[in-house]
PDB file of C-alpha atoms in Angstrom:
ATOM      1  CA  MET A 152     -35.878  19.826  42.324  1.00 82.00           C
ATOM      2  CA  PHE A 153     -34.280  23.286  42.171  1.00 90.00           C
ATOM      3  CA  ILE A 154     -31.409  24.486  44.337  1.00 94.00           C
ATOM      4  CA  GLU A 155     -31.675  28.182  45.066  1.00 96.00           C
ATOM      5  CA  THR A 156     -28.720  30.308  46.157  1.00 96.00           C
ATOM      6  CA  GLU A 157     -28.418  33.441  48.204  1.00 95.00           C
ATOM      7  CA  THR A 158     -25.450  35.669  48.699  1.00 93.00           C
ATOM      8  CA  THR A 159     -24.153  36.240  52.221  1.00 92.00           C
ATOM      9  CA  PRO A 160     -22.438  39.198  53.804  1.00 90.00           C
ATOM     10  CA  ASN A 161     -19.211  37.176  53.284  1.00 91.00           C
ATOM     11  CA  PRO A 162     -18.287  37.543  49.589  1.00 92.00           C
ATOM     12  CA  SER A 163     -16.410  34.218  49.689  1.00 94.00           C
ATOM     13  CA  SER A 164     -19.526  32.273  50.775  1.00 95.00           C
ATOM     14  CA  LEU A 165     -22.746  31.245  49.068  1.00 96.00           C
ATOM     15  CA  LYS A 166     -25.837  29.875  50.774  1.00 97.00           C
ATOM     16  CA  PHE A 167     -27.449  27.003  48.904  1.00 97.00           C
ATOM     17  CA  LEU A 168     -31.180  26.241  49.646  1.00 97.00           C
ATOM     18  CA  PRO A 169     -32.329  22.752  48.488  1.00 96.00           C
ATOM     19  CA  GLY A 170     -35.901  23.399  49.519  1.00 94.00           C
ATOM     20  CA  ARG A 171     -35.873  20.578  52.076  1.00 94.00           C
ATOM     21  CA  PRO A 172     -34.296  20.043  55.491  1.00 94.00           C
ATOM     22  CA  VAL A 173     -30.578  19.504  55.566  1.00 95.00           C
ATOM     23  CA  MET A 174     -30.005  18.964  59.311  1.00 92.00           C
ATOM     24  CA  SER A 175     -32.921  17.810  61.477  1.00 89.00           C
ATOM     25  CA  SER A 176     -31.336  19.488  64.502  1.00 88.00           C
ATOM     26  CA  GLY A 177     -28.176  21.500  65.166  1.00 87.00           C
ATOM     27  CA  THR A 178     -25.546  22.508  62.672  1.00 90.00           C
ATOM     28  CA  ARG A 179     -22.313  21.044  61.478  1.00 93.00           C
ATOM     29  CA  GLU A 180     -19.210  22.792  60.067  1.00 93.00           C
ATOM     30  CA  PHE A 181     -16.441  21.159  58.046  1.00 95.00           C
ATOM     31  CA  ALA A 182     -13.333  23.338  57.968  1.00 93.00           C
ATOM     32  CA  SER A 183     -11.087  20.859  56.074  1.00 95.00           C
ATOM     33  CA  PRO A 184     -11.266  17.945  53.671  1.00 95.00           C
ATOM     34  CA  GLU A 185     -10.239  15.667  56.553  1.00 94.00           C
ATOM     35  CA  ALA A 186     -13.196  16.812  58.644  1.00 92.00           C
ATOM     36  CA  ALA A 187     -15.494  16.359  55.595  1.00 94.00           C
ATOM     37  CA  GLU A 188     -14.789  12.607  55.584  1.00 92.00           C
ATOM     38  CA  ALA A 189     -17.700  12.276  58.037  1.00 92.00           C
ATOM     39  CA  SER A 190     -20.121  13.375  55.276  1.00 95.00           C
ATOM     40  CA  PRO A 191     -20.203  12.141  51.710  1.00 95.00           C
ATOM     41  CA  LEU A 192     -21.864  15.407  50.712  1.00 97.00           C
ATOM     42  CA  ALA A 193     -19.267  17.634  52.336  1.00 97.00           C
ATOM     43  CA  GLU A 194     -16.551  15.518  50.951  1.00 97.00           C
ATOM     44  CA  ALA A 195     -17.888  15.767  47.431  1.00 97.00           C
ATOM     45  CA  ILE A 196     -18.103  19.597  47.751  1.00 98.00           C
ATOM     46  CA  PHE A 197     -14.448  19.736  49.011  1.00 97.00           C
ATOM     47  CA  ASP A 198     -13.413  17.498  46.093  1.00 97.00           C
ATOM     48  CA  THR A 199     -14.070  20.427  43.738  1.00 96.00           C
ATOM     49  CA  GLY A 200     -10.711  21.623  45.014  1.00 95.00           C
ATOM     50  CA  GLU A 201     -11.919  25.176  45.372  1.00 96.00           C
ATOM     51  CA  VAL A 202     -13.600  25.065  48.766  1.00 97.00           C
ATOM     52  CA  VAL A 203     -12.269  25.877  52.242  1.00 96.00           C
ATOM     53  CA  ASN A 204     -15.528  25.468  54.384  1.00 96.00           C
ATOM     54  CA  VAL A 205     -18.805  23.655  54.216  1.00 97.00           C
ATOM     55  CA  PHE A 206     -21.571  24.373  56.730  1.00 96.00           C
ATOM     56  CA  PHE A 207     -24.799  22.444  57.171  1.00 96.00           C
ATOM     57  CA  GLY A 208     -27.720  24.424  58.671  1.00 94.00           C
ATOM     58  CA  GLY A 209     -31.355  23.402  59.180  1.00 93.00           C
ATOM     59  CA  ASP A 210     -32.360  24.042  55.599  1.00 95.00           C
ATOM     60  CA  PHE A 211     -29.323  25.297  53.855  1.00 96.00           C
ATOM     61  CA  VAL A 212     -25.666  24.490  52.995  1.00 97.00           C
ATOM     62  CA  THR A 213     -23.152  27.323  53.032  1.00 96.00           C
ATOM     63  CA  VAL A 214     -20.048  26.898  50.989  1.00 97.00           C
ATOM     64  CA  THR A 215     -16.988  29.122  51.319  1.00 96.00           C
ATOM     65  CA  ALA A 216     -14.703  29.312  48.274  1.00 96.00           C
ATOM     66  CA  ALA A 217     -10.956  29.338  48.465  1.00 95.00           C
ATOM     67  CA  PRO A 218      -9.229  32.674  47.838  1.00 94.00           C
ATOM     68  CA  GLY A 219      -8.988  33.291  44.090  1.00 92.00           C
ATOM     69  CA  SER A 220     -11.818  30.903  43.208  1.00 93.00           C
ATOM     70  CA  ASN A 221     -14.374  31.955  40.637  1.00 90.00           C
ATOM     71  CA  TRP A 222     -17.979  31.556  41.858  1.00 94.00           C
ATOM     72  CA  SER A 223     -19.289  31.584  38.285  1.00 94.00           C
ATOM     73  CA  ALA A 224     -17.555  28.300  37.644  1.00 93.00           C
ATOM     74  CA  LEU A 225     -17.891  26.870  41.183  1.00 97.00           C
ATOM     75  CA  LYS A 226     -21.547  27.578  41.757  1.00 97.00           C
ATOM     76  CA  PRO A 227     -22.922  25.155  39.134  1.00 96.00           C
ATOM     77  CA  GLN A 228     -20.517  22.430  40.382  1.00 97.00           C
ATOM     78  CA  VAL A 229     -21.778  22.837  43.936  1.00 97.00           C
ATOM     79  CA  ALA A 230     -25.385  23.035  42.855  1.00 97.00           C
ATOM     80  CA  SER A 231     -24.985  19.820  40.790  1.00 96.00           C
ATOM     81  CA  ILE A 232     -23.419  17.972  43.766  1.00 97.00           C
ATOM     82  CA  LEU A 233     -26.261  19.137  45.991  1.00 97.00           C
ATOM     83  CA  LEU A 234     -28.922  18.203  43.439  1.00 96.00           C
ATOM     84  CA  ASP A 235     -27.431  14.716  43.012  1.00 95.00           C
ATOM     85  CA  HIS A 236     -27.257  14.211  46.760  1.00 95.00           C
ATOM     86  CA  PHE A 237     -30.805  15.265  47.593  1.00 94.00           C
ATOM     87  CA  VAL A 238     -32.453  13.659  44.601  1.00 93.00           C
ATOM     88  CA  SER A 239     -30.800  10.312  45.428  1.00 93.00           C
ATOM     89  CA  GLU A 240     -31.756  10.791  49.106  1.00 91.00           C
ATOM     90  CA  ALA A 241     -28.279   9.770  50.113  1.00 91.00           C
ATOM     91  CA  PRO A 242     -27.404   9.936  53.764  1.00 91.00           C
ATOM     92  CA  LEU A 243     -25.872  13.190  55.010  1.00 92.00           C
ATOM     93  CA  PHE A 244     -23.342  11.396  57.151  1.00 91.00           C
ATOM     94  CA  ALA A 245     -21.253   8.322  56.518  1.00 85.00           C
ATOM     95  CA  ALA A 246     -22.629   5.087  58.041  1.00 75.00           C
ATOM     96  CA  GLY A 247     -20.761   2.150  59.399  1.00 58.00           C
ATOM     97  CA  THR A 248     -17.632   2.335  61.447  1.00 45.00           C
ATOM     98  CA  ALA A 249     -16.083   5.524  62.573  1.00 48.00           C
ATOM     99  CA  GLY A 250     -12.622   4.284  61.710  1.00 48.00           C
ATOM    100  CA  GLY A 251     -10.706   6.951  59.924  1.00 47.00           C
ATOM    101  CA  ILE A 252     -13.433   9.568  60.157  1.00 46.00           C
ATOM    102  CA  SER A 253     -12.329  12.841  61.676  1.00 47.00           C
ATOM    103  CA  VAL A 254     -14.846  14.056  64.261  1.00 47.00           C
ATOM    104  CA  PRO A 255     -14.256  17.475  65.600  1.00 50.00           C
ATOM    105  CA  PRO A 256     -13.911  17.653  69.426  1.00 51.00           C
ATOM    106  CA  GLU A 257     -16.570  19.486  71.358  1.00 56.00           C
ATOM    107  CA  ALA A 258     -15.803  23.164  71.224  1.00 63.00           C
ATOM    108  CA  GLU A 259     -14.123  24.327  74.338  1.00 78.00           C
ATOM    109  CA  MET A 260     -15.436  27.087  76.426  1.00 82.00           C
ATOM    110  CA  ALA A 261     -13.332  30.242  76.419  1.00 79.00           C
ATOM    111  CA  VAL A 262     -13.992  30.672  80.126  1.00 84.00           C
ATOM    112  CA  GLU A 263     -15.588  28.501  82.784  1.00 87.00           C
ATOM    113  CA  ASP A 264     -19.136  29.595  83.660  1.00 88.00           C
ATOM    114  CA  ARG A 265     -19.690  30.266  87.380  1.00 90.00           C
ATOM    115  CA  GLU A 266     -22.724  28.915  89.214  1.00 92.00           C
ATOM    116  CA  GLU A 267     -23.641  32.390  90.495  1.00 94.00           C
ATOM    117  CA  ASP A 268     -24.033  33.587  86.861  1.00 94.00           C
ATOM    118  CA  ALA A 269     -26.502  30.821  85.927  1.00 94.00           C
ATOM    119  CA  GLU A 270     -29.451  33.212  85.580  1.00 95.00           C
ATOM    120  CA  VAL A 271     -27.567  35.701  83.454  1.00 95.00           C
ATOM    121  CA  ILE A 272     -26.185  32.863  81.322  1.00 95.00           C
ATOM    122  CA  ALA A 273     -29.651  31.499  80.825  1.00 96.00           C
ATOM    123  CA  SER A 274     -30.853  34.940  79.688  1.00 96.00           C
ATOM    124  CA  ILE A 275     -27.922  35.225  77.270  1.00 95.00           C
ATOM    125  CA  ASN A 276     -28.547  31.801  75.760  1.00 94.00           C
ATOM    126  CA  GLU A 277     -32.234  32.459  75.364  1.00 95.00           C
ATOM    127  CA  LEU A 278     -31.516  35.694  73.430  1.00 95.00           C
ATOM    128  CA  LEU A 279     -28.958  33.866  71.311  1.00 94.00           C
ATOM    129  CA  GLU A 280     -31.500  31.162  70.463  1.00 92.00           C
ATOM    130  CA  THR A 281     -34.527  33.281  69.829  1.00 92.00           C
ATOM    131  CA  ARG A 282     -33.028  36.481  68.354  1.00 91.00           C
ATOM    132  CA  VAL A 283     -29.454  36.027  67.195  1.00 91.00           C
ATOM    133  CA  ARG A 284     -29.249  32.477  65.790  1.00 88.00           C
ATOM    134  CA  PRO A 285     -32.167  32.942  63.335  1.00 89.00           C
ATOM    135  CA  ALA A 286     -30.635  36.163  61.968  1.00 87.00           C
ATOM    136  CA  VAL A 287     -27.208  34.608  61.668  1.00 86.00           C
ATOM    137  CA  ALA A 288     -28.656  31.524  59.975  1.00 87.00           C
ATOM    138  CA  GLY A 289     -30.325  33.879  57.469  1.00 86.00           C
ATOM    139  CA  ASP A 290     -26.789  34.903  56.505  1.00 84.00           C
ATOM    140  CA  GLY A 291     -25.620  31.310  56.135  1.00 87.00           C
ATOM    141  CA  GLY A 292     -23.974  30.777  59.509  1.00 85.00           C
ATOM    142  CA  ASP A 293     -24.453  30.001  63.170  1.00 88.00           C
ATOM    143  CA  ILE A 294     -23.290  31.271  66.545  1.00 89.00           C
ATOM    144  CA  ALA A 295     -21.929  29.283  69.506  1.00 89.00           C
ATOM    145  CA  TYR A 296     -21.834  30.402  73.133  1.00 93.00           C
ATOM    146  CA  ARG A 297     -18.341  29.976  74.597  1.00 92.00           C
ATOM    147  CA  GLY A 298     -18.728  31.484  78.061  1.00 94.00           C
ATOM    148  CA  PHE A 299     -19.467  34.454  80.324  1.00 95.00           C
ATOM    149  CA  SER A 300     -17.212  36.047  82.876  1.00 94.00           C
ATOM    150  CA  ASP A 301     -16.944  39.445  84.452  1.00 94.00           C
ATOM    151  CA  GLY A 302     -19.509  40.928  82.110  1.00 95.00           C
ATOM    152  CA  VAL A 303     -17.863  39.553  78.971  1.00 95.00           C
ATOM    153  CA  VAL A 304     -19.737  37.133  76.700  1.00 94.00           C
ATOM    154  CA  TYR A 305     -17.514  34.918  74.461  1.00 94.00           C
ATOM    155  CA  LEU A 306     -19.050  33.767  71.167  1.00 92.00           C
ATOM    156  CA  THR A 307     -17.826  31.991  68.031  1.00 88.00           C
ATOM    157  CA  LEU A 308     -19.294  32.679  64.595  1.00 86.00           C
ATOM    158  CA  GLN A 309     -19.490  29.738  62.190  1.00 87.00           C
ATOM    159  CA  GLY A 310     -20.235  29.086  58.473  1.00 84.00           C
ATOM    160  CA  ALA A 311     -20.364  32.181  56.278  1.00 79.00           C
ATOM    161  CA  CYS A 312     -20.194  34.349  59.325  1.00 79.00           C
ATOM    162  CA  ALA A 313     -16.832  33.038  60.463  1.00 79.00           C
ATOM    163  CA  GLY A 314     -14.714  34.679  57.763  1.00 73.00           C
ATOM    164  CA  CYS A 315     -17.061  37.552  56.897  1.00 76.00           C
ATOM    165  CA  PRO A 316     -15.481  40.983  56.716  1.00 74.00           C
ATOM    166  CA  SER A 317     -18.354  42.388  58.803  1.00 78.00           C
ATOM    167  CA  SER A 318     -18.101  39.718  61.556  1.00 78.00           C
ATOM    168  CA  THR A 319     -16.513  42.080  64.023  1.00 77.00           C
ATOM    169  CA  ALA A 320     -19.294  44.642  63.385  1.00 79.00           C
ATOM    170  CA  THR A 321     -21.885  41.862  63.814  1.00 79.00           C
ATOM    171  CA  LEU A 322     -20.429  40.901  67.187  1.00 82.00           C
ATOM    172  CA  LYS A 323     -19.660  44.388  68.492  1.00 81.00           C
ATOM    173  CA  HIS A 324     -22.548  46.442  67.128  1.00 82.00           C
ATOM    174  CA  GLY A 325     -25.341  43.974  66.614  1.00 87.00           C
ATOM    175  CA  ILE A 326     -25.056  41.201  69.155  1.00 92.00           C
ATOM    176  CA  GLU A 327     -23.268  43.221  71.844  1.00 93.00           C
ATOM    177  CA  SER A 328     -25.917  45.971  71.662  1.00 92.00           C
ATOM    178  CA  LEU A 329     -28.778  43.486  71.833  1.00 92.00           C
ATOM    179  CA  LEU A 330     -27.304  41.601  74.802  1.00 95.00           C
ATOM    180  CA  LYS A 331     -26.404  44.793  76.710  1.00 94.00           C
ATOM    181  CA  HIS A 332     -29.926  46.104  76.199  1.00 94.00           C
ATOM    182  CA  TYR A 333     -31.684  42.988  77.581  1.00 95.00           C
ATOM    183  CA  VAL A 334     -29.012  41.754  80.031  1.00 96.00           C
ATOM    184  CA  PRO A 335     -27.603  44.663  82.013  1.00 95.00           C
ATOM    185  CA  GLU A 336     -24.785  42.422  83.329  1.00 96.00           C
ATOM    186  CA  VAL A 337     -23.261  42.159  79.866  1.00 95.00           C
ATOM    187  CA  VAL A 338     -20.628  44.861  79.264  1.00 95.00           C
ATOM    188  CA  GLU A 339     -18.838  43.426  76.204  1.00 94.00           C
ATOM    189  CA  VAL A 340     -18.969  40.658  73.606  1.00 93.00           C
ATOM    190  CA  ARG A 341     -15.733  39.092  72.320  1.00 92.00           C
ATOM    191  CA  ALA A 342     -14.922  36.504  69.647  1.00 88.00           C
ATOM    192  CA  ALA A 343     -13.702  33.252  71.106  1.00 85.00           C
TER     193      ALA A 343
END
């Protein structure tokens, strides 16, 4: 087995591709060692002491290094951890009781959606699923819908995209332009 890596627009993050599925559905982000207790793999990556975020996507793992960390030393450590995990076919998440495992709460909506906006919201979510999410996943991240109100769409970037220097440009110029083009009711996109 060979673990490939790709750079991301975020210089602090690397995308690791094990050549097999990581998550069968959805994504999962670990923003702290405490959150990583839910996954032996994420916990092992945090145990390097040089990681501030681990993100599981469909077929990739994005790792964000702590400020001042050296990727030339950290990259082989993370690749080795991933290789050991996937070769041994270990479970991605801890089994047994949930005692002591930190499970993040469901992300809260930035604003409450209104019933009269249901059609617009459905169009926004369809575009996010079909056009935006695949592009953002290509950069080692994900995007989450957090609400729509008075023409403003609230979104949260995750994984490599969360701390990326170009995240504002991605939201404002890329995603906002796309949504405004296809959904005339959208006037602005904001980070939530």
